[in-house]
mmCIF file of C-alpha atoms in Angstrom:
data_model
loop_
_atom_site.group_PDB
_atom_site.id
_atom_site.type_symbol
_atom_site.label_atom_id
_atom_site.label_comp_id
_atom_site.label_asym_id
_atom_site.label_seq_id
_atom_site.Cartn_x
_atom_site.Cartn_y
_atom_site.Cartn_z
ATOM 1 C CA MET A 1106 53.840 -28.535 196.578
ATOM 2 C CA LEU A 1107 52.272 -25.246 195.514
ATOM 3 C CA GLN A 1108 50.705 -24.443 198.896
ATOM 4 C CA PRO A 1109 53.481 -22.203 200.332
ATOM 5 C CA LEU A 1110 53.506 -20.223 197.074
ATOM 6 C CA ILE A 1111 49.725 -19.928 196.938
ATOM 7 C CA GLY A 1112 49.771 -18.372 200.407
ATOM 8 C CA LYS A 1113 52.176 -15.664 199.213
ATOM 9 C CA LEU A 1114 50.329 -15.106 195.950
ATOM 10 C CA ASN A 1115 47.047 -14.605 197.768
ATOM 11 C CA ASP A 1116 48.579 -11.522 199.444
ATOM 12 C CA ILE A 1117 49.016 -9.761 196.101
ATOM 13 C CA ARG A 1118 46.649 -8.780 193.308
ATOM 14 C CA VAL A 1119 46.896 -11.557 190.699
ATOM 15 C CA VAL A 1120 45.392 -10.863 187.274
ATOM 16 C CA LEU A 1121 44.698 -13.369 184.505
ATOM 17 C CA ALA A 1122 44.890 -11.512 181.179
ATOM 18 C CA SER A 1123 42.579 -13.947 179.416
ATOM 19 C CA SER A 1124 38.885 -14.617 178.997
ATOM 20 C CA SER A 1125 39.412 -18.352 178.451
ATOM 21 C CA LYS A 1126 37.092 -20.450 180.628
ATOM 22 C CA GLN A 1127 39.587 -23.331 180.676
ATOM 23 C CA ARG A 1128 42.434 -21.155 181.935
ATOM 24 C CA GLU A 1129 40.152 -19.707 184.594
ATOM 25 C CA GLN A 1130 39.234 -23.210 185.770
ATOM 26 C CA LEU A 1131 42.881 -24.315 185.833
ATOM 27 C CA LEU A 1132 43.907 -21.419 188.050
ATOM 28 C CA LYS A 1133 40.876 -21.905 190.315
ATOM 29 C CA SER A 1134 41.800 -25.568 190.709
ATOM 30 C CA ILE A 1135 44.998 -24.602 192.565
ATOM 31 C CA ASN A 1136 43.029 -22.355 194.968
ATOM 32 C CA LEU A 1137 44.587 -19.167 193.659
ATOM 33 C CA LYS A 1138 42.655 -15.925 194.171
ATOM 34 C CA PHE A 1139 42.730 -13.873 190.995
ATOM 35 C CA GLU A 1140 40.700 -11.540 188.850
ATOM 36 C CA ILE A 1141 40.163 -11.731 185.106
ATOM 37 C CA ILE A 1142 40.972 -8.764 182.888
ATOM 38 C CA PRO A 1143 41.105 -9.784 179.212
ATOM 39 C CA SER A 1144 43.648 -7.956 177.061
ATOM 40 C CA ASP A 1145 42.850 -5.928 173.946
ATOM 41 C CA PHE A 1146 46.175 -6.948 172.395
ATOM 42 C CA GLU A 1147 45.716 -7.457 168.685
ATOM 43 C CA GLU A 1148 47.051 -10.920 167.867
ATOM 44 C CA ASN A 1149 48.692 -10.037 164.593
ATOM 45 C CA LEU A 1150 52.199 -11.517 164.658
ATOM 46 C CA ASN A 1151 53.291 -13.005 161.354
ATOM 47 C CA PRO A 1152 53.843 -16.770 161.853
ATOM 48 C CA SER A 1153 56.504 -16.914 159.129
ATOM 49 C CA GLU A 1154 58.714 -14.507 161.097
ATOM 50 C CA HIS A 1155 58.764 -16.534 164.329
ATOM 51 C CA THR A 1156 59.599 -19.957 165.654
ATOM 52 C CA PHE A 1157 56.619 -21.563 167.374
ATOM 53 C CA SER A 1158 57.879 -20.747 170.873
ATOM 54 C CA ASP A 1159 58.756 -17.152 169.915
ATOM 55 C CA PHE A 1160 55.294 -16.727 168.463
ATOM 56 C CA VAL A 1161 53.341 -17.894 171.522
ATOM 57 C CA GLU A 1162 55.685 -16.204 174.014
ATOM 58 C CA ASN A 1163 55.553 -12.886 172.156
ATOM 59 C CA THR A 1164 51.771 -13.020 171.867
ATOM 60 C CA ALA A 1165 51.495 -13.874 175.578
ATOM 61 C CA ARG A 1166 53.885 -10.986 176.327
ATOM 62 C CA GLY A 1167 51.680 -8.652 174.271
ATOM 63 C CA LYS A 1168 48.613 -9.649 176.297
ATOM 64 C CA THR A 1169 50.418 -9.219 179.614
ATOM 65 C CA SER A 1170 51.874 -5.809 178.634
ATOM 66 C CA ASN A 1171 48.489 -4.632 177.413
ATOM 67 C CA VAL A 1172 46.816 -5.455 180.733
ATOM 68 C CA TYR A 1173 49.740 -3.960 182.673
ATOM 69 C CA GLU A 1174 49.207 -0.653 180.843
ATOM 70 C CA LYS A 1175 45.528 -0.716 181.834
ATOM 71 C CA LEU A 1176 46.260 -1.346 185.518
ATOM 72 C CA LYS A 1177 49.560 0.334 186.302
ATOM 73 C CA ASN A 1178 48.006 3.433 187.887
ATOM 74 C CA GLU A 1179 45.348 1.585 189.863
ATOM 75 C CA THR A 1180 45.273 1.092 193.604
ATOM 76 C CA PRO A 1181 45.974 -1.547 194.706
ATOM 77 C CA LYS A 1182 48.678 -2.033 192.096
ATOM 78 C CA PRO A 1183 48.716 -5.375 190.322
ATOM 79 C CA GLY A 1184 51.229 -7.796 191.865
ATOM 80 C CA MET A 1185 51.231 -10.385 189.101
ATOM 81 C CA ILE A 1186 49.754 -10.474 185.585
ATOM 82 C CA ILE A 1187 49.541 -13.740 183.660
ATOM 83 C CA GLY A 1188 49.179 -13.758 179.863
ATOM 84 C CA VAL A 1189 48.973 -16.960 177.847
ATOM 85 C CA ASP A 1190 48.817 -17.922 174.195
ATOM 86 C CA THR A 1191 48.233 -21.375 172.767
ATOM 87 C CA MET A 1192 48.831 -22.557 169.221
ATOM 88 C CA VAL A 1193 48.224 -25.947 167.661
ATOM 89 C CA THR A 1194 51.084 -26.945 165.362
ATOM 90 C CA PHE A 1195 51.230 -29.816 162.944
ATOM 91 C CA ASP A 1196 53.789 -30.925 160.379
ATOM 92 C CA GLY A 1197 55.743 -27.679 160.727
ATOM 93 C CA LYS A 1198 52.778 -25.293 160.490
ATOM 94 C CA MET A 1199 50.831 -23.274 163.059
ATOM 95 C CA TYR A 1200 47.048 -23.527 163.049
ATOM 96 C CA GLY A 1201 45.152 -20.490 164.307
ATOM 97 C CA LYS A 1202 41.483 -20.311 165.165
ATOM 98 C CA PRO A 1203 39.392 -21.309 162.126
ATOM 99 C CA LYS A 1204 37.783 -18.414 160.237
ATOM 100 C CA ASN A 1205 34.624 -20.277 159.260
ATOM 101 C CA ASN A 1206 33.157 -23.776 159.066
ATOM 102 C CA GLU A 1207 34.956 -24.622 155.816
ATOM 103 C CA ASP A 1208 38.270 -23.601 157.348
ATOM 104 C CA ALA A 1209 37.473 -25.636 160.487
ATOM 105 C CA ILE A 1210 36.803 -28.755 158.383
ATOM 106 C CA ARG A 1211 40.088 -28.317 156.503
ATOM 107 C CA ILE A 1212 42.083 -27.857 159.726
ATOM 108 C CA ILE A 1213 40.504 -30.800 161.548
ATOM 109 C CA LYS A 1214 41.098 -33.044 158.517
ATOM 110 C CA ASP A 1215 44.764 -32.025 158.546
ATOM 111 C CA LEU A 1216 45.072 -32.671 162.273
ATOM 112 C CA THR A 1217 43.269 -36.008 162.404
ATOM 113 C CA GLN A 1218 43.642 -37.840 159.109
ATOM 114 C CA SER A 1219 47.413 -38.142 158.639
ATOM 115 C CA GLY A 1220 48.283 -40.207 161.706
ATOM 116 C CA LEU A 1221 50.985 -37.670 162.628
ATOM 117 C CA PRO A 1222 51.027 -36.100 166.107
ATOM 118 C CA ASN A 1223 50.047 -32.491 166.825
ATOM 119 C CA ASP A 1224 52.244 -30.346 169.051
ATOM 120 C CA VAL A 1225 50.331 -27.796 171.095
ATOM 121 C CA TYR A 1226 52.601 -24.863 172.044
ATOM 122 C CA THR A 1227 51.623 -22.739 175.036
ATOM 123 C CA GLY A 1228 53.526 -19.542 175.725
ATOM 124 C CA VAL A 1229 53.240 -17.923 179.152
ATOM 125 C CA ALA A 1230 54.280 -14.369 180.058
ATOM 126 C CA ILE A 1231 54.187 -13.445 183.750
ATOM 127 C CA TRP A 1232 54.659 -9.864 184.880
ATOM 128 C CA TYR A 1233 56.090 -9.832 188.411
ATOM 129 C CA ASN A 1234 58.517 -7.491 190.192
ATOM 130 C CA ASN A 1235 58.557 -5.108 187.217
ATOM 131 C CA LYS A 1236 59.774 -7.772 184.800
ATOM 132 C CA ILE A 1237 58.076 -10.082 182.331
ATOM 133 C CA HIS A 1238 59.241 -13.706 182.483
ATOM 134 C CA THR A 1239 58.297 -15.975 179.569
ATOM 135 C CA PHE A 1240 58.435 -19.695 178.884
ATOM 136 C CA THR A 1241 56.872 -22.289 176.569
ATOM 137 C CA GLU A 1242 55.379 -25.705 177.253
ATOM 138 C CA VAL A 1243 54.675 -28.248 174.509
ATOM 139 C CA THR A 1244 52.045 -30.987 174.674
ATOM 140 C CA THR A 1245 52.126 -33.702 172.016
ATOM 141 C CA VAL A 1246 48.670 -34.951 171.065
ATOM 142 C CA TYR A 1247 47.902 -38.086 169.053
ATOM 143 C CA MET A 1248 44.476 -37.649 167.492
ATOM 144 C CA ALA A 1249 42.104 -40.479 166.638
ATOM 145 C CA LYS A 1250 41.427 -40.753 162.912
ATOM 146 C CA LEU A 1251 38.073 -39.106 162.229
ATOM 147 C CA SER A 1252 35.942 -39.713 159.148
ATOM 148 C CA ASN A 1253 34.766 -36.808 156.990
ATOM 149 C CA GLU A 1254 31.236 -37.403 158.347
ATOM 150 C CA GLU A 1255 32.389 -37.171 161.964
ATOM 151 C CA ILE A 1256 34.325 -33.971 161.253
ATOM 152 C CA GLU A 1257 31.453 -32.313 159.404
ATOM 153 C CA SER A 1258 29.004 -33.294 162.119
ATOM 154 C CA TYR A 1259 31.281 -31.813 164.819
ATOM 155 C CA VAL A 1260 31.878 -28.592 162.884
ATOM 156 C CA SER A 1261 28.125 -28.166 162.347
ATOM 157 C CA THR A 1262 27.719 -27.790 166.139
ATOM 158 C CA GLY A 1263 29.573 -24.466 165.825
ATOM 159 C CA GLU A 1264 31.958 -25.362 168.652
ATOM 160 C CA PRO A 1265 35.266 -25.172 166.722
ATOM 161 C CA LEU A 1266 34.739 -21.482 165.946
ATOM 162 C CA VAL A 1267 34.203 -20.637 169.621
ATOM 163 C CA ASN A 1268 36.455 -23.038 171.388
ATOM 164 C CA PHE A 1269 39.485 -24.048 169.329
ATOM 165 C CA THR A 1270 42.076 -24.989 171.968
ATOM 166 C CA PHE A 1271 42.254 -22.232 174.611
ATOM 167 C CA LYS A 1272 42.094 -19.219 172.314
ATOM 168 C CA MET B 453 53.651 -60.840 162.751
ATOM 169 C CA LEU B 454 55.995 -60.008 159.888
ATOM 170 C CA GLN B 455 56.988 -63.611 159.176
ATOM 171 C CA PRO B 456 54.490 -64.400 156.356
ATOM 172 C CA LEU B 457 55.506 -61.155 154.623
ATOM 173 C CA ILE B 458 59.222 -61.792 155.072
ATOM 174 C CA GLY B 459 58.806 -65.138 153.309
ATOM 175 C CA LYS B 460 57.284 -63.409 150.279
ATOM 176 C CA LEU B 461 59.808 -60.580 150.295
ATOM 177 C CA ASN B 462 62.699 -63.022 150.334
ATOM 178 C CA ASP B 463 61.526 -64.280 146.909
ATOM 179 C CA ILE B 464 62.130 -60.864 145.310
ATOM 180 C CA ARG B 465 65.144 -58.599 144.989
ATOM 181 C CA VAL B 466 64.858 -56.064 147.817
ATOM 182 C CA VAL B 467 67.105 -52.997 147.658
ATOM 183 C CA LEU B 468 67.798 -50.488 150.426
ATOM 184 C CA ALA B 469 68.644 -47.148 148.786
ATOM 185 C CA SER B 470 70.717 -45.963 151.735
ATOM 186 C CA SER B 471 74.205 -46.325 153.136
ATOM 187 C CA SER B 472 73.038 -45.770 156.724
ATOM 188 C CA LYS B 473 74.408 -48.425 159.082
ATOM 189 C CA GLN B 474 71.425 -48.031 161.417
ATOM 190 C CA ARG B 475 68.891 -48.636 158.646
ATOM 191 C CA GLU B 476 70.853 -51.662 157.506
ATOM 192 C CA GLN B 477 70.799 -53.078 161.030
ATOM 193 C CA LEU B 478 67.058 -52.422 161.407
ATOM 194 C CA LEU B 479 66.234 -54.317 158.223
ATOM 195 C CA LYS B 480 68.596 -57.156 159.146
ATOM 196 C CA SER B 481 66.898 -57.448 162.519
ATOM 197 C CA ILE B 482 63.662 -58.584 160.838
ATOM 198 C CA ASN B 483 65.533 -61.287 158.869
ATOM 199 C CA LEU B 484 64.946 -59.610 155.530
ATOM 200 C CA LYS B 485 67.357 -60.428 152.696
ATOM 201 C CA PHE B 486 68.332 -57.260 150.877
ATOM 202 C CA GLU B 487 71.173 -55.515 149.131
ATOM 203 C CA ILE B 488 72.377 -51.972 149.661
ATOM 204 C CA ILE B 489 72.634 -49.564 146.746
ATOM 205 C CA PRO B 490 73.024 -45.962 147.954
ATOM 206 C CA SER B 491 71.373 -43.295 145.808
ATOM 207 C CA ASP B 492 73.155 -40.351 144.184
ATOM 208 C CA PHE B 493 70.067 -38.181 144.640
ATOM 209 C CA GLU B 494 71.127 -34.660 145.469
ATOM 210 C CA GLU B 495 69.299 -33.667 148.654
ATOM 211 C CA ASN B 496 68.540 -30.105 147.690
ATOM 212 C CA LEU B 497 64.871 -29.478 148.457
ATOM 213 C CA ASN B 498 64.168 -26.056 149.919
ATOM 214 C CA PRO B 499 62.779 -26.529 153.464
ATOM 215 C CA SER B 500 60.730 -23.327 153.271
ATOM 216 C CA GLU B 501 58.715 -24.731 150.357
ATOM 217 C CA HIS B 502 57.628 -27.944 152.114
ATOM 218 C CA THR B 503 55.856 -29.146 155.208
ATOM 219 C CA PHE B 504 58.055 -31.485 157.250
ATOM 220 C CA SER B 505 56.327 -34.629 155.970
ATOM 221 C CA ASP B 506 56.404 -33.418 152.342
ATOM 222 C CA PHE B 507 60.099 -32.700 152.704
ATOM 223 C CA VAL B 508 61.134 -36.121 154.021
ATOM 224 C CA GLU B 509 58.739 -38.037 151.744
ATOM 225 C CA ASN B 510 59.908 -36.160 148.643
ATOM 226 C CA THR B 511 63.566 -36.665 149.529
ATOM 227 C CA ALA B 512 62.923 -40.372 150.174
ATOM 228 C CA ARG B 513 61.079 -40.544 146.833
ATOM 229 C CA GLY B 514 64.067 -38.931 145.113
ATOM 230 C CA LYS B 515 66.405 -41.568 146.553
ATOM 231 C CA THR B 516 64.119 -44.434 145.567
ATOM 232 C CA SER B 517 63.605 -43.086 142.014
ATOM 233 C CA ASN B 518 67.332 -42.566 141.600
ATOM 234 C CA VAL B 519 68.126 -46.176 142.507
ATOM 235 C CA TYR B 520 65.243 -47.438 140.358
ATOM 236 C CA GLU B 521 66.778 -45.677 137.335
ATOM 237 C CA LYS B 522 70.091 -47.403 138.050
ATOM 238 C CA LEU B 523 68.556 -50.878 138.286
ATOM 239 C CA LYS B 524 65.572 -50.921 135.953
ATOM 240 C CA ASN B 525 67.373 -52.728 133.122
ATOM 241 C CA GLU B 526 69.163 -55.253 135.317
ATOM 242 C CA THR B 527 68.395 -58.949 135.575
ATOM 243 C CA PRO B 528 66.968 -59.942 137.957
ATOM 244 C CA LYS B 529 64.805 -56.835 138.074
ATOM 245 C CA PRO B 530 64.423 -55.168 141.456
ATOM 246 C CA GLY B 531 61.226 -56.231 143.227
ATOM 247 C CA MET B 532 61.243 -53.578 145.934
ATOM 248 C CA ILE B 533 63.328 -50.444 146.536
ATOM 249 C CA ILE B 534 63.244 -48.682 149.903
ATOM 250 C CA GLY B 535 64.328 -45.041 150.226
ATOM 251 C CA VAL B 536 64.267 -43.196 153.536
ATOM 252 C CA ASP B 537 64.936 -39.673 154.750
ATOM 253 C CA THR B 538 65.065 -38.479 158.345
ATOM 254 C CA MET B 539 64.943 -34.918 159.621
ATOM 255 C CA VAL B 540 65.138 -33.617 163.161
ATOM 256 C CA THR B 541 62.647 -30.804 163.736
ATOM 257 C CA PHE B 542 62.389 -28.492 166.688
ATOM 258 C CA ASP B 543 60.212 -25.484 167.452
ATOM 259 C CA GLY B 544 58.932 -25.332 163.870
ATOM 260 C CA LYS B 545 62.312 -25.642 162.119
ATOM 261 C CA MET B 546 64.089 -28.499 160.354
ATOM 262 C CA TYR B 547 67.672 -29.282 161.336
ATOM 263 C CA GLY B 548 69.864 -30.820 158.640
ATOM 264 C CA LYS B 549 73.238 -32.421 159.126
ATOM 265 C CA PRO B 550 75.651 -29.925 160.722
ATOM 266 C CA LYS B 551 78.160 -28.341 158.335
ATOM 267 C CA ASN B 552 81.008 -28.096 160.839
ATOM 268 C CA ASN B 553 81.724 -28.313 164.564
ATOM 269 C CA GLU B 554 80.475 -24.788 165.274
ATOM 270 C CA ASP B 555 77.208 -25.559 163.510
ATOM 271 C CA ALA B 556 76.930 -28.847 165.453
ATOM 272 C CA ILE B 557 77.342 -27.021 168.772
ATOM 273 C CA ARG B 558 74.657 -24.473 167.828
ATOM 274 C CA ILE B 559 72.206 -27.196 166.767
ATOM 275 C CA ILE B 560 72.755 -29.390 169.831
ATOM 276 C CA LYS B 561 72.323 -26.365 172.121
ATOM 277 C CA ASP B 562 69.019 -25.590 170.413
ATOM 278 C CA LEU B 563 67.846 -29.189 170.725
ATOM 279 C CA THR B 564 68.860 -29.787 174.333
ATOM 280 C CA GLN B 565 68.769 -26.537 176.275
ATOM 281 C CA SER B 566 65.189 -25.295 175.869
ATOM 282 C CA GLY B 567 63.324 -28.167 177.512
ATOM 283 C CA LEU B 568 61.071 -28.437 174.439
ATOM 284 C CA PRO B 569 60.667 -31.793 172.659
ATOM 285 C CA ASN B 570 62.212 -32.600 169.275
ATOM 286 C CA ASP B 571 60.110 -34.264 166.587
ATOM 287 C CA VAL B 572 62.063 -36.596 164.330
ATOM 288 C CA TYR B 573 60.304 -36.964 160.950
ATOM 289 C CA THR B 574 61.095 -40.045 158.863
ATOM 290 C CA GLY B 575 59.779 -40.248 155.308
ATOM 291 C CA VAL B 576 59.726 -43.617 153.558
ATOM 292 C CA ALA B 577 59.276 -44.204 149.814
ATOM 293 C CA ILE B 578 58.829 -47.811 148.704
ATOM 294 C CA TRP B 579 58.885 -48.743 145.023
ATOM 295 C CA TYR B 580 56.834 -51.897 144.493
ATOM 296 C CA ASN B 581 54.630 -53.092 141.620
ATOM 297 C CA ASN B 582 55.664 -50.117 139.466
ATOM 298 C CA LYS B 583 54.426 -47.562 141.975
ATOM 299 C CA ILE B 584 56.067 -45.546 144.737
ATOM 300 C CA HIS B 585 54.184 -45.541 148.042
ATOM 301 C CA THR B 586 55.192 -42.934 150.635
ATOM 302 C CA PHE B 587 54.437 -42.330 154.295
ATOM 303 C CA THR B 588 55.851 -40.453 157.289
ATOM 304 C CA GLU B 589 56.452 -41.515 160.879
ATOM 305 C CA VAL B 590 57.143 -39.047 163.691
ATOM 306 C CA THR B 591 59.064 -39.827 166.874
ATOM 307 C CA THR B 592 58.953 -37.279 169.689
ATOM 308 C CA VAL B 593 62.191 -37.105 171.650
ATOM 309 C CA TYR B 594 62.679 -35.385 175.004
ATOM 310 C CA MET B 595 66.368 -34.560 175.357
ATOM 311 C CA ALA B 596 68.221 -34.288 178.643
ATOM 312 C CA LYS B 597 69.560 -30.806 179.306
ATOM 313 C CA LEU B 598 73.248 -30.786 178.396
ATOM 314 C CA SER B 599 75.775 -28.244 179.607
ATOM 315 C CA ASN B 600 77.933 -26.304 177.147
ATOM 316 C CA GLU B 601 80.918 -28.387 178.319
ATOM 317 C CA GLU B 602 79.133 -31.679 177.614
ATOM 318 C CA ILE B 603 78.071 -30.485 174.161
ATOM 319 C CA GLU B 604 81.540 -29.237 173.227
ATOM 320 C CA SER B 605 83.138 -32.436 174.479
ATOM 321 C CA TYR B 606 80.728 -34.555 172.396
ATOM 322 C CA VAL B 607 81.207 -32.446 169.265
ATOM 323 C CA SER B 608 84.997 -32.696 169.625
ATOM 324 C CA THR B 609 84.701 -36.475 169.070
ATOM 325 C CA GLY B 610 83.674 -35.684 165.477
ATOM 326 C CA GLU B 611 80.651 -37.969 165.689
ATOM 327 C CA PRO B 612 77.895 -35.390 164.987
ATOM 328 C CA LEU B 613 79.319 -34.639 161.530
ATOM 329 C CA VAL B 614 79.273 -38.318 160.563
ATOM 330 C CA ASN B 615 76.270 -39.633 162.338
ATOM 331 C CA PHE B 616 73.572 -37.014 162.877
ATOM 332 C CA THR B 617 70.382 -39.096 163.124
ATOM 333 C CA PHE B 618 70.244 -41.527 160.194
ATOM 334 C CA LYS B 619 71.461 -39.212 157.438
#
């Protein structure tokens, strides 16, 4: 289904404004040619001032704009810039990347021990034809119940601080 | 699966603290004998001070406590009181019952035109053995996209003001 589009996209300079390994693999899996230029956008929006979709779309827009500013005078010009932001939400709250192991344990307990689903919000901002187009996708995740021991053992690997969702 | 429990429950006075027709039908469908005594609990919790599950569980608890106070000196004593509160949530916000037709149109547009799922939170508070037990269930609903004309036509029937979820 994507093949006719991929052909067109491979004629322009496509930039992924993200250093996420998972996003890189996703784009590679559709045979898109692209380069990776992470943004320096400071992710400092105040969650209490935004709905979930506003928050992730505005952060994604910030990343895309930041990379556009870096590249706008280059030759060849960028043809498409893709910025993305992902946020885990649960019971009406957004959960950012944990600050430390204690924070990671608290978050994972919240997300896994209540039996309630988590909604993962992903905002996408695509610069193309001198405009930024944004949209949000939501994935609902039902987590297995984890014991305190399982959570502490996982957090002690250090992975949650590096690799919490796609951030 | 419920049959052994239903037998026991039919030996005690079970009270549903709600005037919702849908809740009444649900309980009837499991062959439970119960009476209906709606609560006078004023539903005035401030959404910004609660997570979604806290909000619906605390409101359900308020309804159950209110009906318990009404019945505690009666003979036969109540054996179980069931209070319930349901709240539609979307994109990080709770949506209460619409105040008027204009409000109903705004809410239904929000819930149906973005393509994002709605999470319906139901809090239950059961008084039994002199304690109140609470829990929350979440149902994720994907709404069809409705046109403005369809929404306005539905709202003009008056139904959303009477029958918004189970409230």
